[in-house]
Short mmCIF file of N, CA, C and O in Angstrom, two decimals:
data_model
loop_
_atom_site.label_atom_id
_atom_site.label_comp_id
_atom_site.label_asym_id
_atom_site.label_seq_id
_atom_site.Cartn_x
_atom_site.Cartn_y
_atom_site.Cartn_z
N UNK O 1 0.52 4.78 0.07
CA UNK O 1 0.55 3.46 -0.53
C UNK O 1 -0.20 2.48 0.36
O UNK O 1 -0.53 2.89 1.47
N UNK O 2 -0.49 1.27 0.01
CA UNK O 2 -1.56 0.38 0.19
C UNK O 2 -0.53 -0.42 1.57
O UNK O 2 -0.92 -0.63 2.72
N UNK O 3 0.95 -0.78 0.94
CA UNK O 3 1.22 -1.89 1.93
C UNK O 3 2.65 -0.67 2.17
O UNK O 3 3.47 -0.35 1.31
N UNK O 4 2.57 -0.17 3.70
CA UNK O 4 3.60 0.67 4.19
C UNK O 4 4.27 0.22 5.47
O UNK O 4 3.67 -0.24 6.43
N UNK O 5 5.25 0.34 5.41
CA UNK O 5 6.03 0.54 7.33
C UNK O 5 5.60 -1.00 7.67
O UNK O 5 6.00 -1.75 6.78
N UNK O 6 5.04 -1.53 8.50
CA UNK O 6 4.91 -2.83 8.85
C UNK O 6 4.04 -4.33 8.09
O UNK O 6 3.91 -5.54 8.28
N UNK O 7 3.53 -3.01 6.96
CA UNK O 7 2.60 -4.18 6.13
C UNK O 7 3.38 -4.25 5.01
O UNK O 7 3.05 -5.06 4.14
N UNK O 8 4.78 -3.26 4.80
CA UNK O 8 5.29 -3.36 3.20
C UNK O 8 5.93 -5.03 3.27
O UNK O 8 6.42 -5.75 4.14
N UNK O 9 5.50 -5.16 1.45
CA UNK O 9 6.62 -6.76 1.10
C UNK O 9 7.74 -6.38 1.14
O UNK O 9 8.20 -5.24 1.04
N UNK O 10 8.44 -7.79 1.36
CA UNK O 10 9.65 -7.88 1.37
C UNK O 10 9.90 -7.69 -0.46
O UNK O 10 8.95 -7.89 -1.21
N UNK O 11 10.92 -7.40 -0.86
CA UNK O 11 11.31 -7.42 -2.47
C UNK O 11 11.45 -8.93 -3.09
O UNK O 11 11.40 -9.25 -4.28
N UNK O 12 11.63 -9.78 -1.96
CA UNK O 12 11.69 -11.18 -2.28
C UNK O 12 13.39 -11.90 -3.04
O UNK O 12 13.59 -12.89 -3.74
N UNK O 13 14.24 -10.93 -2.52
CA UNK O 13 15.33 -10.82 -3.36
C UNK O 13 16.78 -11.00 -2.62
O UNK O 13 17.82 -11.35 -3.18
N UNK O 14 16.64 -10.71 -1.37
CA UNK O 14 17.33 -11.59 0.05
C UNK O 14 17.09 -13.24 -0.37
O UNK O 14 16.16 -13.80 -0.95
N UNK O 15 18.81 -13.87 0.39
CA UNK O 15 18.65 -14.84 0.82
C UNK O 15 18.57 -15.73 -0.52
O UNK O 15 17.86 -16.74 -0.53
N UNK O 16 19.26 -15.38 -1.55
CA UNK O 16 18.97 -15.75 -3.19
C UNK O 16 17.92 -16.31 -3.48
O UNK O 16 17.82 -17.46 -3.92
N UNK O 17 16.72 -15.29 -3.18
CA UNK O 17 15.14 -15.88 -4.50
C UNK O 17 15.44 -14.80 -5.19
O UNK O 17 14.61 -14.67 -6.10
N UNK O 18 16.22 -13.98 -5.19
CA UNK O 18 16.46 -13.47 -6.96
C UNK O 18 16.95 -14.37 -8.23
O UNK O 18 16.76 -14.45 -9.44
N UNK O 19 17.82 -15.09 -7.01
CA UNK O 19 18.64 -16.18 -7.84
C UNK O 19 17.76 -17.20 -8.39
O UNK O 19 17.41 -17.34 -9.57
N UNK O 20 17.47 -17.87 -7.43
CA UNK O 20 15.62 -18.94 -7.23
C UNK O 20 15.21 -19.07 -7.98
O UNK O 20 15.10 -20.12 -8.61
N UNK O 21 14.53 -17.38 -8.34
CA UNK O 21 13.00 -17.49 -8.14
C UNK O 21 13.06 -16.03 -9.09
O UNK O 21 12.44 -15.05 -8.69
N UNK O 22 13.88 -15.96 -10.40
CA UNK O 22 13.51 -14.74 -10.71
C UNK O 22 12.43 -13.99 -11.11
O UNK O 22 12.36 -12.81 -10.77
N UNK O 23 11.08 -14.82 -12.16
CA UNK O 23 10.02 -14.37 -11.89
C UNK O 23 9.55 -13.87 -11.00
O UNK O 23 9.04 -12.75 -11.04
N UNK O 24 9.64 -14.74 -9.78
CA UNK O 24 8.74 -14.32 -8.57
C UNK O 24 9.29 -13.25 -7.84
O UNK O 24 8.57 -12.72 -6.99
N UNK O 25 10.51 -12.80 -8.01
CA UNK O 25 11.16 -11.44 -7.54
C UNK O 25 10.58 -10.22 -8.16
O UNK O 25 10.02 -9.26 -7.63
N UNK O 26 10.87 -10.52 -9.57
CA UNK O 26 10.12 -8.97 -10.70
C UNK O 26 8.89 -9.14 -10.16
O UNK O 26 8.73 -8.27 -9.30
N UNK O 27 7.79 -9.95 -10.26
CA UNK O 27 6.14 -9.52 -9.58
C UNK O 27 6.55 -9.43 -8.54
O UNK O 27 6.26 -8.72 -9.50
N UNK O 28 7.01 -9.36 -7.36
CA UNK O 28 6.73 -8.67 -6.42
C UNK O 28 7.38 -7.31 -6.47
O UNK O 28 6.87 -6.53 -5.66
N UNK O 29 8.16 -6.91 -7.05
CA UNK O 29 9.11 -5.51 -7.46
C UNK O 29 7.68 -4.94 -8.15
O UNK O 29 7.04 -4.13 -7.49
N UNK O 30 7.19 -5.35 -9.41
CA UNK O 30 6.19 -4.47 -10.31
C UNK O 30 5.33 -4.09 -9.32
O UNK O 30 4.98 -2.91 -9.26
N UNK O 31 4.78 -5.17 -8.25
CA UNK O 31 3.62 -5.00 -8.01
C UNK O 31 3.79 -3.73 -6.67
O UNK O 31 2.90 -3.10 -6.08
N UNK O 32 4.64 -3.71 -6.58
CA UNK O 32 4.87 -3.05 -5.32
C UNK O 32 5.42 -1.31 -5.98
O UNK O 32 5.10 -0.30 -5.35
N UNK O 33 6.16 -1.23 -7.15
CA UNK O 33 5.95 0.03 -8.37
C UNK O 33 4.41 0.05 -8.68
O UNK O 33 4.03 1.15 -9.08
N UNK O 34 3.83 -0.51 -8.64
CA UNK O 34 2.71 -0.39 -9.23
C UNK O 34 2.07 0.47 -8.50
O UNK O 34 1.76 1.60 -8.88
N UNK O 35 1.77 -0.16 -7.04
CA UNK O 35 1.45 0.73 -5.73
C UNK O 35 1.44 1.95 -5.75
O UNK O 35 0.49 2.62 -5.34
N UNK O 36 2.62 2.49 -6.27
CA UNK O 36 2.86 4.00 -6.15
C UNK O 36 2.51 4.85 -7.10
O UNK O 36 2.74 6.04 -6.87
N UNK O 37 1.95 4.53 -8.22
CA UNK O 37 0.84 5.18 -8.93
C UNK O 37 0.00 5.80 -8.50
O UNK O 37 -0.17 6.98 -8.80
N UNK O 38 -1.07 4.85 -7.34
CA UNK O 38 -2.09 5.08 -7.07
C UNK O 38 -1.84 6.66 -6.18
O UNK O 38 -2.83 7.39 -6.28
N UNK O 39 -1.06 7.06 -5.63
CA UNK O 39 -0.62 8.12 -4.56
C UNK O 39 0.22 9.00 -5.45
O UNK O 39 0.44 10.12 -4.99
N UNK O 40 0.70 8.73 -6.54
CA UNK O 40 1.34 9.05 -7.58
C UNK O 40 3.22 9.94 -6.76
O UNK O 40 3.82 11.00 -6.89
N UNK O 41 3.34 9.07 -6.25
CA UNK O 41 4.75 8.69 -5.39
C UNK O 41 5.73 9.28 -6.68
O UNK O 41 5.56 9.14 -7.89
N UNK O 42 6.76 9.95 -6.00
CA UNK O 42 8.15 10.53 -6.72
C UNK O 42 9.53 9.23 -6.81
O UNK O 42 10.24 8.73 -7.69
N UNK O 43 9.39 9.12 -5.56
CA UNK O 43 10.15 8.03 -4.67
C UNK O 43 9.78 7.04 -4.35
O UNK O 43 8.56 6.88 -4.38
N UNK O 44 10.79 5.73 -3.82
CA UNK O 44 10.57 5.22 -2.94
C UNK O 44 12.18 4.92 -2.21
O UNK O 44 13.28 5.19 -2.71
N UNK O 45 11.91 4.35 -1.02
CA UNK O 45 12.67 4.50 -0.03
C UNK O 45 12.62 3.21 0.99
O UNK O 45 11.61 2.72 1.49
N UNK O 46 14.18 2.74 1.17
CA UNK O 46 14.07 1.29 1.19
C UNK O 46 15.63 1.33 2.49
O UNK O 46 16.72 1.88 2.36
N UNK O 47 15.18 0.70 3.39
CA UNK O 47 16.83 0.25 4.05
C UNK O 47 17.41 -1.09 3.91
O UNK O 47 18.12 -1.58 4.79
N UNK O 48 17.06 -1.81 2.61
CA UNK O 48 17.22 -2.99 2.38
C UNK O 48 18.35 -2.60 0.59
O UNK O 48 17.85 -1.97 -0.33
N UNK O 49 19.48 -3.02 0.55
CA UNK O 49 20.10 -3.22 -0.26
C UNK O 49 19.84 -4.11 -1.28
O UNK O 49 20.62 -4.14 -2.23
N UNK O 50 19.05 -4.71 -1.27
CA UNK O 50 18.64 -6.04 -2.13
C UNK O 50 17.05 -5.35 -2.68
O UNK O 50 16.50 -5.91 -3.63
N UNK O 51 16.49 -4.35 -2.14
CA UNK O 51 15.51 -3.93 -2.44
C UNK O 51 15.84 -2.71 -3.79
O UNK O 51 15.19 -2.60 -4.83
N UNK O 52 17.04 -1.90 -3.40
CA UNK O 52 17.05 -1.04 -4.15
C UNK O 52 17.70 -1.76 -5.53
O UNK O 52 17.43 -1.36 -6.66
N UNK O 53 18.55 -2.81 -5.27
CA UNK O 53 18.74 -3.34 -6.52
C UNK O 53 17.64 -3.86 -7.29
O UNK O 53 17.64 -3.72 -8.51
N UNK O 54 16.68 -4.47 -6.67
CA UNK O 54 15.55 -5.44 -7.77
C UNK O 54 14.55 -4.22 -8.01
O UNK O 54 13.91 -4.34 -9.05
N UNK O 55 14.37 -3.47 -7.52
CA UNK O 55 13.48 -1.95 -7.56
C UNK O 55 14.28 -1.39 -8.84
O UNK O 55 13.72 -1.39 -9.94
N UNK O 56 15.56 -0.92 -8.68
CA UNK O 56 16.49 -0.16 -9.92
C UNK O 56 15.91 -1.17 -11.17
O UNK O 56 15.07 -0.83 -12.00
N UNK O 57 16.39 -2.13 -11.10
CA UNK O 57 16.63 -3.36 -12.20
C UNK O 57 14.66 -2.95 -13.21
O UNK O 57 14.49 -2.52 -14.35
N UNK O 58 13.63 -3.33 -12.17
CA UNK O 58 12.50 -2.91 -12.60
C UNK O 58 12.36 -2.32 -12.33
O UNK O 58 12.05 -2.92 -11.29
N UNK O 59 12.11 -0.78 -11.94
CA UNK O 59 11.64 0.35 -12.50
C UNK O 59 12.14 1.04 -14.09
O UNK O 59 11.52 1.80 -14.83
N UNK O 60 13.98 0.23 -14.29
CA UNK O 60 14.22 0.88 -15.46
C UNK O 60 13.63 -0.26 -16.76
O UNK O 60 13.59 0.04 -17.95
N UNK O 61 13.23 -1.49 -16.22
CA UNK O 61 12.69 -2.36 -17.49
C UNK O 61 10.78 -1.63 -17.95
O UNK O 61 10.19 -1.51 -19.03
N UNK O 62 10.42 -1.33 -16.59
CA UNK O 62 9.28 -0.97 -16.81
C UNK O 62 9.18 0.38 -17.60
O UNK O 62 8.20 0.67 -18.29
N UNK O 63 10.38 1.24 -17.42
CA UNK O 63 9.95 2.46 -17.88
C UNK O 63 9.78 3.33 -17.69
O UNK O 63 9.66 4.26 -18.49
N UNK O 64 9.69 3.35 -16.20
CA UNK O 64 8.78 3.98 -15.03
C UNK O 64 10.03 5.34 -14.38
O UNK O 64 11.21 5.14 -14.07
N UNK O 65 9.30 6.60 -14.34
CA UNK O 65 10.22 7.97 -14.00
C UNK O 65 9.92 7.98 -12.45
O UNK O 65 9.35 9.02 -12.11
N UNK O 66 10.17 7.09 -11.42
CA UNK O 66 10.32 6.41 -10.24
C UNK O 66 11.72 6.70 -9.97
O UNK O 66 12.51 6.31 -10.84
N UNK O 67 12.32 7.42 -8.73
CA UNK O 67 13.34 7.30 -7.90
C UNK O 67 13.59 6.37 -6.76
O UNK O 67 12.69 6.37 -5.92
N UNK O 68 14.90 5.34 -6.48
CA UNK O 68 14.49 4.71 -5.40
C UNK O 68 15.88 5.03 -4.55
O UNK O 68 16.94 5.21 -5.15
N UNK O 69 15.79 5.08 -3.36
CA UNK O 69 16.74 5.61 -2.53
C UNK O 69 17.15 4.93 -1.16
O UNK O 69 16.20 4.79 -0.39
N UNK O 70 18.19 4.55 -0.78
CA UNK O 70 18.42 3.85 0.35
C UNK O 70 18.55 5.00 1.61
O UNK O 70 19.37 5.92 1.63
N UNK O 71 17.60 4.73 2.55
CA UNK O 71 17.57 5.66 3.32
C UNK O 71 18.49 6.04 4.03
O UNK O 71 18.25 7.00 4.77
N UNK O 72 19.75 5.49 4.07
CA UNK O 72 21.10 5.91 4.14
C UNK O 72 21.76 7.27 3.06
O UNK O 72 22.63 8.11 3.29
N UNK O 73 21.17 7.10 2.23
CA UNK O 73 21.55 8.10 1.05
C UNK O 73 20.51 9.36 1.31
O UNK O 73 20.50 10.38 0.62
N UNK O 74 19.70 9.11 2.39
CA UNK O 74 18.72 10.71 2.11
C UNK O 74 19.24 10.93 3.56
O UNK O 74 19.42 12.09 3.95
N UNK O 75 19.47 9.97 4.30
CA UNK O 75 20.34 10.81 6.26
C UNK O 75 21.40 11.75 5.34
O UNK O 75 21.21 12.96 5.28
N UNK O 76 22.40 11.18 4.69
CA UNK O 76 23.52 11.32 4.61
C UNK O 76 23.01 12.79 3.66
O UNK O 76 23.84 13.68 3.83
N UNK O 77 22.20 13.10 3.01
CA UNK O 77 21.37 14.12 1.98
C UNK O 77 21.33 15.38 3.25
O UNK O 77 21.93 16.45 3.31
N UNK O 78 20.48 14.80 4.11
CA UNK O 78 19.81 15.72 4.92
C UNK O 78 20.75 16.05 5.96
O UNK O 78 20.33 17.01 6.61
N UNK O 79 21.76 15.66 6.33
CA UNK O 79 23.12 16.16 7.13
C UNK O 79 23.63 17.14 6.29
O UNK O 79 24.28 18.03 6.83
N UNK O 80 23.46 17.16 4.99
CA UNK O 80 24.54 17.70 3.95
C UNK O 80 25.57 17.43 4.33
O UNK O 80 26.30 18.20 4.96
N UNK O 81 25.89 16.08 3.95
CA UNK O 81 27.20 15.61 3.81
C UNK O 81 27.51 15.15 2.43
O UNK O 81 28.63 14.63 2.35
N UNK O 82 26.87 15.18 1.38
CA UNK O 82 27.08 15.34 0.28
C UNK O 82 28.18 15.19 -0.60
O UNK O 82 28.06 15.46 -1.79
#
């Protein structure tokens, strides 16, 4: 993907600009689903709680067969603690 690890956006959804600013939350959610086309991504993977919610919310308005996962949920995967 284009913007990763120190260049990824924030979801914009901390700190209530979901609340705010809901337009401006979904474009930065699409645009950042969008991203993962290009690499044609299974996942994405987030340690931000506010990310996987506005990510869930749009990926299922968009349509989009996108998984998103709090990287707490793939440690806890990969321990098999299940």
């Amino acid at each position: 993907m284009e913007r990763i690890r120190e260049y990824s956006w924030c979801c914009s959804t901390g700190g209530g600009m979901l609340e705010a600013y809901p337009n401006f939350a979904a474009w930065t959610a699409r645009e950042c689903i969008e991203e993962t086309k290009a690499p044609e991504a299974e996942a994405l993977a987030t340690a931000c709680p506010c990310c996987v919610r506005v990510f869930r919310d749009t990926i299922q308005d968009m349509d989009e067969d996108l998984r998103i996962y709090d990287v707490m949920d793939l440690l806890e995967t990969s321990l098999g603690s299940e």
